[in-house]
């Protein structure tokens, strides 16, 4: 390993070190990108994890759909309860979970996959649970648990993807920050 030294060098170095790492593009990969046009945005340098990432995104999509359904259910059933403000906020969350699902589905298609909206298997693939509580505090608690599960899942996905796919990672990071806002709001409403 060559160590940068700001002292006077002991040996004259009249050229670049043979061990120095160069920052150069892989021109072979640039050439390969001109082929396989049917793969759209997925170039040969993408790596072997495309299928795994699509699976992670589809499980997250299922989670977002179940979260949308749970918040919609809570919005309409909480409307007659004491706190219309919280009922309205459940609708805001429902719409944001739908938007998260749309972002995931769009990325799945960009990666050459198919977004899985199969209703029969949704709850089995979702990380978070559906809930049909009738009590407002029970709803808040169920939503907070679901948000915390979603936060944990997105954090794990972000760590797994690392620098393998920076576009997907940025999408997941933006969703994660909104799930953290949801959890923060819900915890403020929890009375015990
Ligand atoms: Fe979400
Ligand atoms: Fe959320």
PDB file of N, CA and C in Angstrom, residues 108-170:
ATOM      1  N   UNK A 108     -39.520  -0.942 -10.018  1.00  0.00           N
ATOM      2  CA  UNK A 108     -39.528  -2.364 -10.391  1.00  0.00           C
ATOM      3  C   UNK A 108     -39.567  -2.491 -11.918  1.00  0.00           C
ATOM      4  N   UNK A 109     -40.419  -1.697 -12.550  1.00  0.00           N
ATOM      5  CA  UNK A 109     -40.539  -1.753 -14.014  1.00  0.00           C
ATOM      6  C   UNK A 109     -39.246  -1.273 -14.678  1.00  0.00           C
ATOM      7  N   UNK A 110     -38.640  -0.213 -14.130  1.00  0.00           N
ATOM      8  CA  UNK A 110     -37.357   0.270 -14.682  1.00  0.00           C
ATOM      9  C   UNK A 110     -36.292  -0.813 -14.626  1.00  0.00           C
ATOM     10  N   UNK A 111     -36.375  -1.666 -13.607  1.00  0.00           N
ATOM     11  CA  UNK A 111     -35.388  -2.741 -13.450  1.00  0.00           C
ATOM     12  C   UNK A 111     -35.763  -3.989 -14.262  1.00  0.00           C
ATOM     13  N   UNK A 112     -36.815  -3.882 -15.052  1.00  0.00           N
ATOM     14  CA  UNK A 112     -37.214  -4.996 -15.910  1.00  0.00           C
ATOM     15  C   UNK A 112     -38.069  -6.022 -15.195  1.00  0.00           C
ATOM     16  N   UNK A 113     -38.601  -5.675 -14.034  1.00  0.00           N
ATOM     17  CA  UNK A 113     -39.458  -6.600 -13.291  1.00  0.00           C
ATOM     18  C   UNK A 113     -40.928  -6.269 -13.461  1.00  0.00           C
ATOM     19  N   UNK A 114     -41.771  -7.012 -12.737  1.00  0.00           N
ATOM     20  CA  UNK A 114     -43.212  -6.785 -12.775  1.00  0.00           C
ATOM     21  C   UNK A 114     -43.710  -6.494 -11.369  1.00  0.00           C
ATOM     22  N   UNK A 115     -44.387  -5.369 -11.167  1.00  0.00           N
ATOM     23  CA  UNK A 115     -44.946  -5.099  -9.839  1.00  0.00           C
ATOM     24  C   UNK A 115     -46.058  -6.103  -9.536  1.00  0.00           C
ATOM     25  N   UNK A 116     -45.993  -6.687  -8.341  1.00  0.00           N
ATOM     26  CA  UNK A 116     -46.943  -7.747  -7.961  1.00  0.00           C
ATOM     27  C   UNK A 116     -48.081  -7.162  -7.134  1.00  0.00           C
ATOM     28  N   UNK A 117     -49.240  -7.017  -7.780  1.00  0.00           N
ATOM     29  CA  UNK A 117     -50.423  -6.513  -7.086  1.00  0.00           C
ATOM     30  C   UNK A 117     -51.415  -7.637  -6.776  1.00  0.00           C
ATOM     31  N   UNK A 118     -50.984  -8.901  -6.866  1.00  0.00           N
ATOM     32  CA  UNK A 118     -51.896 -10.025  -6.653  1.00  0.00           C
ATOM     33  C   UNK A 118     -52.573  -9.906  -5.279  1.00  0.00           C
ATOM     34  N   UNK A 119     -53.903  -9.708  -5.233  1.00  0.00           N
ATOM     35  CA  UNK A 119     -54.548  -9.472  -3.934  1.00  0.00           C
ATOM     36  C   UNK A 119     -54.443 -10.667  -2.987  1.00  0.00           C
ATOM     37  N   UNK A 120     -54.542 -11.885  -3.528  1.00  0.00           N
ATOM     38  CA  UNK A 120     -54.576 -13.082  -2.671  1.00  0.00           C
ATOM     39  C   UNK A 120     -53.335 -13.235  -1.804  1.00  0.00           C
ATOM     40  N   UNK A 121     -52.193 -12.745  -2.267  1.00  0.00           N
ATOM     41  CA  UNK A 121     -50.941 -12.985  -1.529  1.00  0.00           C
ATOM     42  C   UNK A 121     -50.400 -11.729  -0.839  1.00  0.00           C
ATOM     43  N   UNK A 122     -51.193 -10.648  -0.880  1.00  0.00           N
ATOM     44  CA  UNK A 122     -50.681  -9.371  -0.362  1.00  0.00           C
ATOM     45  C   UNK A 122     -50.277  -9.431   1.112  1.00  0.00           C
ATOM     46  N   UNK A 123     -51.182  -9.929   1.970  1.00  0.00           N
ATOM     47  CA  UNK A 123     -50.879  -9.906   3.407  1.00  0.00           C
ATOM     48  C   UNK A 123     -49.731 -10.853   3.741  1.00  0.00           C
ATOM     49  N   UNK A 124     -49.606 -11.940   2.990  1.00  0.00           N
ATOM     50  CA  UNK A 124     -48.493 -12.874   3.226  1.00  0.00           C
ATOM     51  C   UNK A 124     -47.150 -12.268   2.861  1.00  0.00           C
ATOM     52  N   UNK A 125     -47.137 -11.364   1.866  1.00  0.00           N
ATOM     53  CA  UNK A 125     -45.871 -10.757   1.424  1.00  0.00           C
ATOM     54  C   UNK A 125     -45.563  -9.470   2.171  1.00  0.00           C
ATOM     55  N   UNK A 126     -46.576  -8.858   2.778  1.00  0.00           N
ATOM     56  CA  UNK A 126     -46.366  -7.584   3.482  1.00  0.00           C
ATOM     57  C   UNK A 126     -45.608  -7.796   4.787  1.00  0.00           C
ATOM     58  N   UNK A 127     -44.723  -6.864   5.103  1.00  0.00           N
ATOM     59  CA  UNK A 127     -44.020  -6.936   6.393  1.00  0.00           C
ATOM     60  C   UNK A 127     -44.938  -6.470   7.527  1.00  0.00           C
ATOM     61  N   UNK A 128     -45.817  -5.529   7.226  1.00  0.00           N
ATOM     62  CA  UNK A 128     -46.693  -4.966   8.254  1.00  0.00           C
ATOM     63  C   UNK A 128     -48.083  -5.603   8.156  1.00  0.00           C
ATOM     64  N   UNK A 129     -48.827  -5.520   9.267  1.00  0.00           N
ATOM     65  CA  UNK A 129     -50.132  -6.188   9.339  1.00  0.00           C
ATOM     66  C   UNK A 129     -51.288  -5.232   9.043  1.00  0.00           C
ATOM     67  N   UNK A 130     -52.373  -5.822   8.545  1.00  0.00           N
ATOM     68  CA  UNK A 130     -53.647  -5.110   8.446  1.00  0.00           C
ATOM     69  C   UNK A 130     -54.228  -5.021   9.860  1.00  0.00           C
ATOM     70  N   UNK A 131     -55.183  -4.115  10.071  1.00  0.00           N
ATOM     71  CA  UNK A 131     -55.800  -3.998  11.397  1.00  0.00           C
ATOM     72  C   UNK A 131     -57.191  -3.418  11.242  1.00  0.00           C
ATOM     73  N   UNK A 132     -58.149  -4.011  11.974  1.00  0.00           N
ATOM     74  CA  UNK A 132     -59.514  -3.476  11.893  1.00  0.00           C
ATOM     75  C   UNK A 132     -60.058  -3.107  13.277  1.00  0.00           C
ATOM     76  N   UNK A 133     -59.182  -2.573  14.097  1.00  0.00           N
ATOM     77  CA  UNK A 133     -59.618  -2.098  15.427  1.00  0.00           C
ATOM     78  C   UNK A 133     -60.696  -1.026  15.279  1.00  0.00           C
ATOM     79  N   UNK A 134     -61.566  -0.948  16.295  1.00  0.00           N
ATOM     80  CA  UNK A 134     -62.599   0.090  16.285  1.00  0.00           C
ATOM     81  C   UNK A 134     -62.293   1.224  17.256  1.00  0.00           C
ATOM     82  N   UNK A 135     -61.376   0.951  18.140  1.00  0.00           N
ATOM     83  CA  UNK A 135     -60.988   1.932  19.151  1.00  0.00           C
ATOM     84  C   UNK A 135     -59.844   2.803  18.624  1.00  0.00           C
ATOM     85  N   UNK A 136     -59.951   4.116  18.820  1.00  0.00           N
ATOM     86  CA  UNK A 136     -58.975   5.035  18.226  1.00  0.00           C
ATOM     87  C   UNK A 136     -57.548   4.771  18.713  1.00  0.00           C
ATOM     88  N   UNK A 137     -57.397   4.550  20.016  1.00  0.00           N
ATOM     89  CA  UNK A 137     -56.047   4.299  20.527  1.00  0.00           C
ATOM     90  C   UNK A 137     -55.475   2.983  19.993  1.00  0.00           C
ATOM     91  N   UNK A 138     -56.350   1.984  19.813  1.00  0.00           N
ATOM     92  CA  UNK A 138     -55.888   0.706  19.247  1.00  0.00           C
ATOM     93  C   UNK A 138     -55.449   0.901  17.791  1.00  0.00           C
ATOM     94  N   UNK A 139     -56.160   1.769  17.074  1.00  0.00           N
ATOM     95  CA  UNK A 139     -55.760   2.079  15.686  1.00  0.00           C
ATOM     96  C   UNK A 139     -54.387   2.741  15.666  1.00  0.00           C
ATOM     97  N   UNK A 140     -54.225   3.741  16.528  1.00  0.00           N
ATOM     98  CA  UNK A 140     -52.941   4.464  16.564  1.00  0.00           C
ATOM     99  C   UNK A 140     -51.808   3.496  16.883  1.00  0.00           C
ATOM    100  N   UNK A 141     -52.056   2.614  17.860  1.00  0.00           N
ATOM    101  CA  UNK A 141     -51.030   1.651  18.259  1.00  0.00           C
ATOM    102  C   UNK A 141     -50.688   0.710  17.089  1.00  0.00           C
ATOM    103  N   UNK A 142     -51.712   0.206  16.392  1.00  0.00           N
ATOM    104  CA  UNK A 142     -51.479  -0.712  15.261  1.00  0.00           C
ATOM    105  C   UNK A 142     -50.702  -0.009  14.153  1.00  0.00           C
ATOM    106  N   UNK A 143     -51.046   1.246  13.914  1.00  0.00           N
ATOM    107  CA  UNK A 143     -50.335   1.997  12.864  1.00  0.00           C
ATOM    108  C   UNK A 143     -48.892   2.270  13.258  1.00  0.00           C
ATOM    109  N   UNK A 144     -48.676   2.567  14.539  1.00  0.00           N
ATOM    110  CA  UNK A 144     -47.307   2.829  14.994  1.00  0.00           C
ATOM    111  C   UNK A 144     -46.454   1.557  14.876  1.00  0.00           C
ATOM    112  N   UNK A 145     -47.042   0.420  15.234  1.00  0.00           N
ATOM    113  CA  UNK A 145     -46.297  -0.850  15.083  1.00  0.00           C
ATOM    114  C   UNK A 145     -45.946  -1.069  13.608  1.00  0.00           C
ATOM    115  N   UNK A 146     -46.935  -0.864  12.733  1.00  0.00           N
ATOM    116  CA  UNK A 146     -46.702  -1.067  11.289  1.00  0.00           C
ATOM    117  C   UNK A 146     -45.625  -0.123  10.767  1.00  0.00           C
ATOM    118  N   UNK A 147     -45.663   1.131  11.208  1.00  0.00           N
ATOM    119  CA  UNK A 147     -44.651   2.100  10.756  1.00  0.00           C
ATOM    120  C   UNK A 147     -43.260   1.683  11.236  1.00  0.00           C
ATOM    121  N   UNK A 148     -43.186   1.206  12.465  1.00  0.00           N
ATOM    122  CA  UNK A 148     -41.877   0.791  12.994  1.00  0.00           C
ATOM    123  C   UNK A 148     -41.337  -0.423  12.244  1.00  0.00           C
ATOM    124  N   UNK A 149     -42.240  -1.329  11.872  1.00  0.00           N
ATOM    125  CA  UNK A 149     -41.820  -2.484  11.066  1.00  0.00           C
ATOM    126  C   UNK A 149     -41.333  -2.009   9.690  1.00  0.00           C
ATOM    127  N   UNK A 150     -42.071  -1.068   9.106  1.00  0.00           N
ATOM    128  CA  UNK A 150     -41.678  -0.536   7.793  1.00  0.00           C
ATOM    129  C   UNK A 150     -40.315   0.164   7.891  1.00  0.00           C
ATOM    130  N   UNK A 151     -40.117   0.945   8.948  1.00  0.00           N
ATOM    131  CA  UNK A 151     -38.833   1.643   9.134  1.00  0.00           C
ATOM    132  C   UNK A 151     -37.699   0.629   9.205  1.00  0.00           C
ATOM    133  N   UNK A 152     -37.900  -0.421  10.012  1.00  0.00           N
ATOM    134  CA  UNK A 152     -36.858  -1.444  10.140  1.00  0.00           C
ATOM    135  C   UNK A 152     -36.586  -2.113   8.783  1.00  0.00           C
ATOM    136  N   UNK A 153     -37.650  -2.428   8.045  1.00  0.00           N
ATOM    137  CA  UNK A 153     -37.488  -3.088   6.739  1.00  0.00           C
ATOM    138  C   UNK A 153     -36.735  -2.180   5.762  1.00  0.00           C
ATOM    139  N   UNK A 154     -37.102  -0.890   5.706  1.00  0.00           N
ATOM    140  CA  UNK A 154     -36.414   0.018   4.774  1.00  0.00           C
ATOM    141  C   UNK A 154     -34.955   0.226   5.178  1.00  0.00           C
ATOM    142  N   UNK A 155     -34.700   0.314   6.491  1.00  0.00           N
ATOM    143  CA  UNK A 155     -33.303   0.462   6.924  1.00  0.00           C
ATOM    144  C   UNK A 155     -32.484  -0.752   6.496  1.00  0.00           C
ATOM    145  N   UNK A 156     -33.055  -1.943   6.665  1.00  0.00           N
ATOM    146  CA  UNK A 156     -32.324  -3.153   6.259  1.00  0.00           C
ATOM    147  C   UNK A 156     -32.097  -3.182   4.747  1.00  0.00           C
ATOM    148  N   UNK A 157     -33.136  -2.801   3.978  1.00  0.00           N
ATOM    149  CA  UNK A 157     -32.996  -2.793   2.513  1.00  0.00           C
ATOM    150  C   UNK A 157     -31.903  -1.824   2.077  1.00  0.00           C
ATOM    151  N   UNK A 158     -31.888  -0.648   2.704  1.00  0.00           N
ATOM    152  CA  UNK A 158     -30.889   0.371   2.342  1.00  0.00           C
ATOM    153  C   UNK A 158     -29.484  -0.161   2.620  1.00  0.00           C
ATOM    154  N   UNK A 159     -29.329  -0.839   3.771  1.00  0.00           N
ATOM    155  CA  UNK A 159     -28.008  -1.408   4.085  1.00  0.00           C
ATOM    156  C   UNK A 159     -27.641  -2.505   3.096  1.00  0.00           C
ATOM    157  N   UNK A 160     -28.610  -3.355   2.744  1.00  0.00           N
ATOM    158  CA  UNK A 160     -28.348  -4.452   1.809  1.00  0.00           C
ATOM    159  C   UNK A 160     -27.946  -3.923   0.431  1.00  0.00           C
ATOM    160  N   UNK A 161     -28.637  -2.900  -0.027  1.00  0.00           N
ATOM    161  CA  UNK A 161     -28.392  -2.388  -1.382  1.00  0.00           C
ATOM    162  C   UNK A 161     -27.107  -1.561  -1.433  1.00  0.00           C
ATOM    163  N   UNK A 162     -26.825  -0.825  -0.352  1.00  0.00           N
ATOM    164  CA  UNK A 162     -25.561  -0.081  -0.278  1.00  0.00           C
ATOM    165  C   UNK A 162     -25.302   0.691  -1.560  1.00  0.00           C
ATOM    166  N   UNK A 163     -24.142   0.445  -2.186  1.00  0.00           N
ATOM    167  CA  UNK A 163     -23.839   1.154  -3.434  1.00  0.00           C
ATOM    168  C   UNK A 163     -24.102   0.287  -4.666  1.00  0.00           C
ATOM    169  N   UNK A 164     -24.897  -0.779  -4.482  1.00  0.00           N
ATOM    170  CA  UNK A 164     -25.197  -1.655  -5.629  1.00  0.00           C
ATOM    171  C   UNK A 164     -26.162  -0.990  -6.609  1.00  0.00           C
ATOM    172  N   UNK A 165     -27.034  -0.118  -6.097  1.00  0.00           N
ATOM    173  CA  UNK A 165     -28.026   0.532  -6.962  1.00  0.00           C
ATOM    174  C   UNK A 165     -28.420   1.850  -6.285  1.00  0.00           C
ATOM    175  N   UNK A 166     -27.713   2.922  -6.653  1.00  0.00           N
ATOM    176  CA  UNK A 166     -27.891   4.186  -5.932  1.00  0.00           C
ATOM    177  C   UNK A 166     -29.271   4.792  -6.187  1.00  0.00           C
ATOM    178  N   UNK A 167     -29.860   4.559  -7.349  1.00  0.00           N
ATOM    179  CA  UNK A 167     -31.197   5.112  -7.627  1.00  0.00           C
ATOM    180  C   UNK A 167     -32.233   4.472  -6.704  1.00  0.00           C
ATOM    181  N   UNK A 168     -32.197   3.142  -6.613  1.00  0.00           N
ATOM    182  CA  UNK A 168     -33.134   2.447  -5.721  1.00  0.00           C
ATOM    183  C   UNK A 168     -32.903   2.876  -4.279  1.00  0.00           C
ATOM    184  N   UNK A 169     -31.640   3.009  -3.894  1.00  0.00           N
ATOM    185  CA  UNK A 169     -31.346   3.385  -2.511  1.00  0.00           C
ATOM    186  C   UNK A 169     -31.932   4.766  -2.189  1.00  0.00           C
ATOM    187  N   UNK A 170     -31.796   5.709  -3.132  1.00  0.00           N
ATOM    188  CA  UNK A 170     -32.340   7.053  -2.876  1.00  0.00           C
ATOM    189  C   UNK A 170     -33.856   7.028  -2.738  1.00  0.00           C
TER     190      UNK A 170
END
